Short mmCIF file of C-alpha atoms in Angstrom, two decimals:
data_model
loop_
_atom_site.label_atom_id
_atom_site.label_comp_id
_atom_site.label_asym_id
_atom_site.label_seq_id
_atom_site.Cartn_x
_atom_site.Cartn_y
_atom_site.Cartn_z
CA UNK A 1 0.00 0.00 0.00
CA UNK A 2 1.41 3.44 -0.78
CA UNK A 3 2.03 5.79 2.44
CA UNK A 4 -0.64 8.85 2.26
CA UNK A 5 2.06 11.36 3.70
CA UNK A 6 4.24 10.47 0.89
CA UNK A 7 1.62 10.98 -1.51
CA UNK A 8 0.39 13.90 -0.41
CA UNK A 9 3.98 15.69 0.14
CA UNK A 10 4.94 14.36 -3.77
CA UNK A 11 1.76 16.35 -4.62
CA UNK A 12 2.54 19.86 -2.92
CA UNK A 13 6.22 19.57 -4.38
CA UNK A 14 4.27 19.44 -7.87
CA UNK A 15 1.33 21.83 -7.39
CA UNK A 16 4.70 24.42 -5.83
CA UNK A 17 6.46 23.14 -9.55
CA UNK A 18 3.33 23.77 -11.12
CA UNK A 19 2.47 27.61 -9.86
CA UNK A 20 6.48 28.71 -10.15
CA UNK A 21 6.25 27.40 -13.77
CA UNK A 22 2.51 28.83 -14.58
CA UNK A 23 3.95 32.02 -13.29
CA UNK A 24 6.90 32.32 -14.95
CA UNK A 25 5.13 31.75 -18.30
CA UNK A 26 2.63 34.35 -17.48
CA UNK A 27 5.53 36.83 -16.83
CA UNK A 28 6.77 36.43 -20.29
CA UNK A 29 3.86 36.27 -21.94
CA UNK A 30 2.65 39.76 -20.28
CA UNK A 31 5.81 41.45 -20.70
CA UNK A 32 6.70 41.68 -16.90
CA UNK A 33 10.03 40.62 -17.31
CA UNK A 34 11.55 44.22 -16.14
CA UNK A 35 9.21 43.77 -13.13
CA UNK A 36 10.47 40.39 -12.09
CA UNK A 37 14.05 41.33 -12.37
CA UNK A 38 13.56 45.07 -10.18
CA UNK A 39 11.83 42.32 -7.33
CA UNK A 40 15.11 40.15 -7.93
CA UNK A 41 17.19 43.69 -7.58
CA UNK A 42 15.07 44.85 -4.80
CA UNK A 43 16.12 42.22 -2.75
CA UNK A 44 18.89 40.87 -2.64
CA UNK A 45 20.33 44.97 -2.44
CA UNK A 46 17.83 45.26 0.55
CA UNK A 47 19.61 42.09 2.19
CA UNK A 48 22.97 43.65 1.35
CA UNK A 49 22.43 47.00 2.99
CA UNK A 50 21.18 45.34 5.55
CA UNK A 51 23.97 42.89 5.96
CA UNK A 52 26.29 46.14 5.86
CA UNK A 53 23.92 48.32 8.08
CA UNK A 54 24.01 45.63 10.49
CA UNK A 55 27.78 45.05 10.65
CA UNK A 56 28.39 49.13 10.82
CA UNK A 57 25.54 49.12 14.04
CA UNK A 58 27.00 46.31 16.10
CA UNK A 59 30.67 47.56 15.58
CA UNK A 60 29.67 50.91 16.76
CA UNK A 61 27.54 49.85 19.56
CA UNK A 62 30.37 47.01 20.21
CA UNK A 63 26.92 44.36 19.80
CA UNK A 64 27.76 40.79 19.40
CA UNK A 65 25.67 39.19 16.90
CA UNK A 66 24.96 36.21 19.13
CA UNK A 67 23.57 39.13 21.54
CA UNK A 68 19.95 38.45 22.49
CA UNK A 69 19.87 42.14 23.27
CA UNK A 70 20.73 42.33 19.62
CA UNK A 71 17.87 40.25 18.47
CA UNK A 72 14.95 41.98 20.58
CA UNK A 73 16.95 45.60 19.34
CA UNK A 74 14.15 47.26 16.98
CA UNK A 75 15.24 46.38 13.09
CA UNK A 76 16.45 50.17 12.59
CA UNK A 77 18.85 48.55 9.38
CA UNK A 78 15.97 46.88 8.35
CA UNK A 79 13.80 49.97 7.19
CA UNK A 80 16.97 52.41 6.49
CA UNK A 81 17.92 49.27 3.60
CA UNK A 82 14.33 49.16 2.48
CA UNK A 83 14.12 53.03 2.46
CA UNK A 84 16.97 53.58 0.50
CA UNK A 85 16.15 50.91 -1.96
CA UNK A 86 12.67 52.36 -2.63
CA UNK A 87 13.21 55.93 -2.67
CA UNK A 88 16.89 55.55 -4.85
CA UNK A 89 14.80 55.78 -8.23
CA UNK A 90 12.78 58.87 -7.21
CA UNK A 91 16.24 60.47 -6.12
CA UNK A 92 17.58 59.75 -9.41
CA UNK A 93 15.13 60.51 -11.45
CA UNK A 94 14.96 64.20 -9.58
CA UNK A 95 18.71 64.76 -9.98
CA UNK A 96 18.26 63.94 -13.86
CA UNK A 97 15.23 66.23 -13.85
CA UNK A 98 17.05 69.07 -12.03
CA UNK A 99 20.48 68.60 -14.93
CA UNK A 100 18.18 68.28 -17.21
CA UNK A 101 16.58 71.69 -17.03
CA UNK A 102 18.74 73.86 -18.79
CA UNK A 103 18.17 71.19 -21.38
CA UNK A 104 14.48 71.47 -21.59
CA UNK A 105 14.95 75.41 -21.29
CA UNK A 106 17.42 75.50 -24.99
CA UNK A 107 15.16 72.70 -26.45
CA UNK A 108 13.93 74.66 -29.65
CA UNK A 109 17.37 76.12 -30.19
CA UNK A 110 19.31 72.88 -29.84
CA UNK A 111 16.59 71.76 -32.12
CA UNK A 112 17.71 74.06 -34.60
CA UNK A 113 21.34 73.18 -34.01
CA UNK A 114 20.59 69.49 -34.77
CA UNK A 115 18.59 70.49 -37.49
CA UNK A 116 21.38 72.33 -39.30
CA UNK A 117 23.72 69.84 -38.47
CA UNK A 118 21.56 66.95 -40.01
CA UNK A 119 21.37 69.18 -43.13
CA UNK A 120 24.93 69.45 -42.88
CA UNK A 121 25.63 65.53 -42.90
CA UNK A 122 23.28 64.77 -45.61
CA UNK A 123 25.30 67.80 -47.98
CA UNK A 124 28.11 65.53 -46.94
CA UNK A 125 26.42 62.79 -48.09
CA UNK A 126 24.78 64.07 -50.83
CA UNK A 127 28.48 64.91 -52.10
CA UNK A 128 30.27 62.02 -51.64
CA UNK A 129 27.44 59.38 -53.12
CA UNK A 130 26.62 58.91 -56.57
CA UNK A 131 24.08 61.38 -57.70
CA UNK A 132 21.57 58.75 -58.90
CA UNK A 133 21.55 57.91 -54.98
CA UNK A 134 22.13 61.26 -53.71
CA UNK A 135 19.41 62.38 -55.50
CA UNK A 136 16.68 61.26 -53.18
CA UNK A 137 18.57 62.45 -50.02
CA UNK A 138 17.09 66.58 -48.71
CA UNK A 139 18.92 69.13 -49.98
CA UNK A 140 18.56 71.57 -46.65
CA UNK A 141 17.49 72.12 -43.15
CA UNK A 142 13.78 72.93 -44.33
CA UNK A 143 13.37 69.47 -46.40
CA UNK A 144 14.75 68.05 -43.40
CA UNK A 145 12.51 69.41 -40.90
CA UNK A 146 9.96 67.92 -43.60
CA UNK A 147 10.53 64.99 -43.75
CA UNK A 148 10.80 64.58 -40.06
CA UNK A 149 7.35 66.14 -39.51
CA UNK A 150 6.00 63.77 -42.46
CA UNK A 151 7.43 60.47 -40.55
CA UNK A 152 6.42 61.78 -36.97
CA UNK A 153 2.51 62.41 -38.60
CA UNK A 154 2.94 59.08 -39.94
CA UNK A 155 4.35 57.30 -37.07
CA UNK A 156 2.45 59.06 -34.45
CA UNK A 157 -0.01 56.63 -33.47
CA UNK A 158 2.92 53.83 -33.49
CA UNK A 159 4.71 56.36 -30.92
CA UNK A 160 2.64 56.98 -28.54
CA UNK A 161 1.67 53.12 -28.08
CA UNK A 162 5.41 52.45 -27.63
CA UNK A 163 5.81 55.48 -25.28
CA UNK A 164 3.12 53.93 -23.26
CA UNK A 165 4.40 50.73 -22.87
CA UNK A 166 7.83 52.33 -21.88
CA UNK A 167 6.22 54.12 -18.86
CA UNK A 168 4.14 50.77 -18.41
CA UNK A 169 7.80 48.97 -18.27
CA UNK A 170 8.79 51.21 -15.64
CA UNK A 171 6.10 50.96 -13.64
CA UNK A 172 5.88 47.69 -13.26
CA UNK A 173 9.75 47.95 -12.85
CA UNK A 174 9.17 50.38 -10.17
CA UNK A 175 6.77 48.48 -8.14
CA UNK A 176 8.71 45.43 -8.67
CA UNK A 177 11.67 47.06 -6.94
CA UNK A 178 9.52 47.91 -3.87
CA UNK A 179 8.04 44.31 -3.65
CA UNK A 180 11.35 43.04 -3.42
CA UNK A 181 12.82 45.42 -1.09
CA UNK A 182 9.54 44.43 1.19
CA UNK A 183 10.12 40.46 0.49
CA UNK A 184 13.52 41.48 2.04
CA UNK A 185 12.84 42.62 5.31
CA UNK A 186 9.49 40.71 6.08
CA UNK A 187 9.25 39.04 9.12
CA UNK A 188 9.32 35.16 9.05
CA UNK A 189 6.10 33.88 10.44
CA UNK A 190 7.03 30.71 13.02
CA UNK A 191 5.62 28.20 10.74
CA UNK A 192 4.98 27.44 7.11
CA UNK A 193 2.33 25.48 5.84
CA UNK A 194 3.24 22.73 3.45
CA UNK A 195 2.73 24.48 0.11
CA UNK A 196 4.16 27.70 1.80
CA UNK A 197 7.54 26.08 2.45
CA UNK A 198 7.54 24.02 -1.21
CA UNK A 199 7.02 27.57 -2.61
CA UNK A 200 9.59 29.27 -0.64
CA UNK A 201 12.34 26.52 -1.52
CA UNK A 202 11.86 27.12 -5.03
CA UNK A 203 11.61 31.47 -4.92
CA UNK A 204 15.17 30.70 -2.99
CA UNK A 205 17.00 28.74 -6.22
CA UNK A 206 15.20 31.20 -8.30
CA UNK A 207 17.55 33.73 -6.18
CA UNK A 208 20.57 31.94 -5.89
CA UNK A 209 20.74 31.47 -9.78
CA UNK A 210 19.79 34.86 -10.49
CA UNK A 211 22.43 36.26 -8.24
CA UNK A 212 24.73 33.76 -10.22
CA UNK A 213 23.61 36.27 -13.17
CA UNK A 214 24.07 39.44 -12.21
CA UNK A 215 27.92 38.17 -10.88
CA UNK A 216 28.51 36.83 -14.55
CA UNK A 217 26.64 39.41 -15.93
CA UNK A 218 29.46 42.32 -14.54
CA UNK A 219 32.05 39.91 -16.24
CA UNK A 220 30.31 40.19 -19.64
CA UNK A 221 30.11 43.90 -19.10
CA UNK A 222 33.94 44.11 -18.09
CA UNK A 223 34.86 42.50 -21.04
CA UNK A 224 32.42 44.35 -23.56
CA UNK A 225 34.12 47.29 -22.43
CA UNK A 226 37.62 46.33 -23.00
CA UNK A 227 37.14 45.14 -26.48
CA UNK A 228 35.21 48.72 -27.11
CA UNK A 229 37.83 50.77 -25.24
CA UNK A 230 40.54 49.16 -27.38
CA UNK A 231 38.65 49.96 -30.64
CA UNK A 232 37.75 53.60 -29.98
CA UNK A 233 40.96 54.19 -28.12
CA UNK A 234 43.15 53.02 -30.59
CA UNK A 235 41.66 51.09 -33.21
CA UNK A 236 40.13 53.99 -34.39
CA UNK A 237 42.90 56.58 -33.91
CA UNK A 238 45.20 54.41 -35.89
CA UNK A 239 42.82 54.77 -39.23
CA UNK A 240 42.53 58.75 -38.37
CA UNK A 241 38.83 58.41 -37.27
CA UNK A 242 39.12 59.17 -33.22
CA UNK A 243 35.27 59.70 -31.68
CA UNK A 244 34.75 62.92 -29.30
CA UNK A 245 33.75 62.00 -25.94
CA UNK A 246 35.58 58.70 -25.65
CA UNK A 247 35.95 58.19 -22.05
CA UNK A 248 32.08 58.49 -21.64
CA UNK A 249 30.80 56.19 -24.08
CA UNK A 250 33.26 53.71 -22.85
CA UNK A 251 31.70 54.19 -19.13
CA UNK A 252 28.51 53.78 -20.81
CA UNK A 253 29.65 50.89 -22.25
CA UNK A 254 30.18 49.27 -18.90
CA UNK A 255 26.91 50.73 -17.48
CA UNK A 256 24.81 49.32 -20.14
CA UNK A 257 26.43 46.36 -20.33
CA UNK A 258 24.94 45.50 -16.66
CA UNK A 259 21.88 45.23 -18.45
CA UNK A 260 21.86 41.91 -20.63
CA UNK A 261 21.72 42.59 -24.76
CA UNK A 262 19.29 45.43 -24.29
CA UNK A 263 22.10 47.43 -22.71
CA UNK A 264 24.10 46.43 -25.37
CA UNK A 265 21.60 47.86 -28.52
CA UNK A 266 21.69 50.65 -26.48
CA UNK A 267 25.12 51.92 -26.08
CA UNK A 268 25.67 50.08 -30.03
CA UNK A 269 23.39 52.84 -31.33
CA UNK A 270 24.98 55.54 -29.27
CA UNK A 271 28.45 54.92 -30.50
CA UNK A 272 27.54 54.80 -34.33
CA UNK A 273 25.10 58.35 -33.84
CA UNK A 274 28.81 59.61 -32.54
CA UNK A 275 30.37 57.68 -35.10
CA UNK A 276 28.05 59.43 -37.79
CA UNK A 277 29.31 62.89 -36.31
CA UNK A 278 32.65 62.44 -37.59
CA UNK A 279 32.25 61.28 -40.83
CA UNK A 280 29.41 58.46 -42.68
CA UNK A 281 32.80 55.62 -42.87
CA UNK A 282 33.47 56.04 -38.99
CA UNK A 283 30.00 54.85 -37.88
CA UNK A 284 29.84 52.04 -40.80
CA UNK A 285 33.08 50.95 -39.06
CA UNK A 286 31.56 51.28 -35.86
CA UNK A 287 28.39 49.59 -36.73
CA UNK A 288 30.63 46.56 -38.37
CA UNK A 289 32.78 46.36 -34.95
CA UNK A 290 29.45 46.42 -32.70
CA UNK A 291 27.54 44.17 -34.54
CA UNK A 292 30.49 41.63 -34.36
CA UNK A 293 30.54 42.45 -30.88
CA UNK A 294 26.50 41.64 -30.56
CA UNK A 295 27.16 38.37 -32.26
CA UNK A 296 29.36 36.94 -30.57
CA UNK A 297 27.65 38.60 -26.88
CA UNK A 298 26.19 35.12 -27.35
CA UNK A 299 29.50 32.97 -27.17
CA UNK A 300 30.79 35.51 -24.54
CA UNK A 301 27.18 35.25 -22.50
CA UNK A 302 27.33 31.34 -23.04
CA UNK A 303 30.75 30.43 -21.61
CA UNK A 304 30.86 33.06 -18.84
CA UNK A 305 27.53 32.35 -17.81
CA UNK A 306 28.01 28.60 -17.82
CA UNK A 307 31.30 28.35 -16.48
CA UNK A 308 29.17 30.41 -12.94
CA UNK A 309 25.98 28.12 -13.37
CA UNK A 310 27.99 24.70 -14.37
CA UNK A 311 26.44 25.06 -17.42
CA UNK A 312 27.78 23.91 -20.88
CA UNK A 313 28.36 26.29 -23.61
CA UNK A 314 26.10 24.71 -26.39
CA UNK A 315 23.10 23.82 -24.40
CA UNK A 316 22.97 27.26 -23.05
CA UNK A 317 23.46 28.50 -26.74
CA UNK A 318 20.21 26.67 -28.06
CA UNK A 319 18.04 27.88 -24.97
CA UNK A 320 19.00 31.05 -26.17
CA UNK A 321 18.56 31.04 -29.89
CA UNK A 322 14.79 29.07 -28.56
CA UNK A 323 13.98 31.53 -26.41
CA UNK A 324 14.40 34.66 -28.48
CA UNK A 325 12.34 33.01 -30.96
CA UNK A 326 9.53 32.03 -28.92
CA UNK A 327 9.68 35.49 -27.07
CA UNK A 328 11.87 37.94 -28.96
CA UNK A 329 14.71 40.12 -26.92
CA UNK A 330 12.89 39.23 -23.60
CA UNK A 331 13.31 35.85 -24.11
CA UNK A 332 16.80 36.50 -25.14
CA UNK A 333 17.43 37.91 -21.56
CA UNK A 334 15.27 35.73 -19.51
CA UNK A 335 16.47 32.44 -21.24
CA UNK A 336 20.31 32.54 -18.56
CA UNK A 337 18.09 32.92 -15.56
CA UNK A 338 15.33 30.71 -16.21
CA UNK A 339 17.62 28.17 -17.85
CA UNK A 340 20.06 28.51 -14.64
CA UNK A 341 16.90 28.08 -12.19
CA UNK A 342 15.75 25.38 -14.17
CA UNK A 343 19.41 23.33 -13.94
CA UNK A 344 19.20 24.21 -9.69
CA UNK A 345 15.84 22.37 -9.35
CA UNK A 346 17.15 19.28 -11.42
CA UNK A 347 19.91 18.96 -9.39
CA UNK A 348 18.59 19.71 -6.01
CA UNK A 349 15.79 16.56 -6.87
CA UNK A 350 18.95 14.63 -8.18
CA UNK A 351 17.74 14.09 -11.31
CA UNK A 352 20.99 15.92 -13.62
#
């Protein structure tokens, strides 16, 4: 006769299997991808300022940790870690706001600037192509301002739906961050109930192998930015085509790279807009080196990534090139961590 215990524990371990996966799927397929990685972000920083709040307090206050004055001490680093976690976006987003004024305030003239200057390029261009193709390019600032009116009209409706579900992204982002930063300073309850604890066990290798991530994830970024600091620093210089403002598009090289391939299209379009400043060649060579870079962010994401998840390179590879597929960029950056998570629970039933 089979034990009822036994079967009923085998079915909370798959109803907890069953609601981790369900919810995963309906992340992706809503979009909430940015959300679930700000409640990833959220925490684990709450739990390190709080780790470092904590040692900083007990030094101070000479507090053992094994205390139990400590323990029954009200959780002061607690809400400090949360409060800084939660309010750090609205800081930021003021500071930007506040540099950003004079900005707003010389809007229609630097309009005009980058009007002229556009009109400037394309006379460039214009010059330098054969006239069949040069031909259809504007001949001055006015045609330009044109035919950027004409595509705006045309691509309004287009614009504002993406513009909404930019400010949808970072709400959800937003909100995620302050769920996690909660999650992180909750108070245990005493006891779990069965499907409680099944559920907890798997949000935990969820965290462990998205922590594994982020730590690869600053490697990739490291070593993005050394192959684009050698190319603009002297790659570039050496064929007489040296980019203005090189030391801050290589920080925002690093910056963006934090952020997994999105960061990457990012500072990519960036550097060949610069590129296109100095001359139409420079951001074609540009474009060439960042687009090699892009393709091969998947060999670089692959063995860094699997070498911190004991994961090999080619299985990795295909949940990639699957996932972006099935889901597009999103897929592209969720496929590590869900892949990663997926390899902890196999292992922790002993079954890889």
């Amino acid at each position: 006769m089979s034990d009822p215990t036994a079967a009923s524990s085998r079915s909370v371990v798959t109803a907890s299997y069953l609601l981790i996966a369900a919810a995963l799927l309906l992340i992706m397929w809503q979009g909430l991808l940015p959300g679930l990685l700000c409640v990833c972000i959220g925490f684990l920083g709450t739990r390190w300022l709080v780790r470092a709040l904590d040692v900083g307090l007990r030094r101070r206050e000479k507090v053992s940790a094994n205390d139990p004055t400590w323990s029954a001490a009200p959780p002061l680093p607690r809400v400090v870690a949360a409060t800084l976690v939660m309010l750090a976006p609205i800081g930021l987003l003021i500071l930007g706001f506040s540099e950003a004024r004079e900005f707003v305030l010389n809007a229609p003239e630097q309009y005009k600037e980058l009007l002229d200057y556009i009109a400037r390029t394309v006379l460039e261009l214009r010059l330098k192509l054969p006239p069949d193709i040069g031909a259809y390019l504007p001949e001055g600032s006015a045609e330009v301002q044109r035919v950027v009116a004409g595509y705006l009209r045309g691509q309004a409706g287009s614009l504002a739906l993406t513009g909404r579900a930019w400010l949808g992204g970072l709400l959800f982002a937003y909100v995620g961050l302050i769920v996690g930063a909660l999650a992180a300073v909750a108070i245990r309850p005493p006891a779990r109930r069965p499907l409680a604890r099944e559920l907890r066990a798997r949000i935990v290798l969820f965290g462990e192998a998205f922590g594994q991530i982020v730590a690869a994830q600053f490697w990739i970024a490291a070593f993005n930015t050394f192959l684009t600091a050698i190319f603009l620093l002297f790659l570039l210089p050496m064929w007489q085509m040296e980019l203005p403002y090189t030391p801050a598009l290589i920080t925002l090289t690093f910056v963006a790279g934090l952020v997994p391939i999105v960061g990457n299209l990012i500072c990519n379009a960036v550097i060949t807009l610069v590129g296109l400043s100095v001359s139409p060649i420079t951001a074609l060579a540009c474009l060439a080196f960042l687009v090699l870079i892009h393709k091969a962010e998947y060999l670089i994401n692959a063995k860094v990534v699997g070498s911190r998840t004991q994961m090999a390179v080619w299985e990795l590879l295909a949940v990639m090139f699957v996932a972006e597929a099935v889901f597009g960029p999103a897929g592209l950056v969720a496929a590590p961590l869900f892949y990663a998570y997926l390899k902890k629970e196999l292992k922790a039933a002993a079954l890889v």
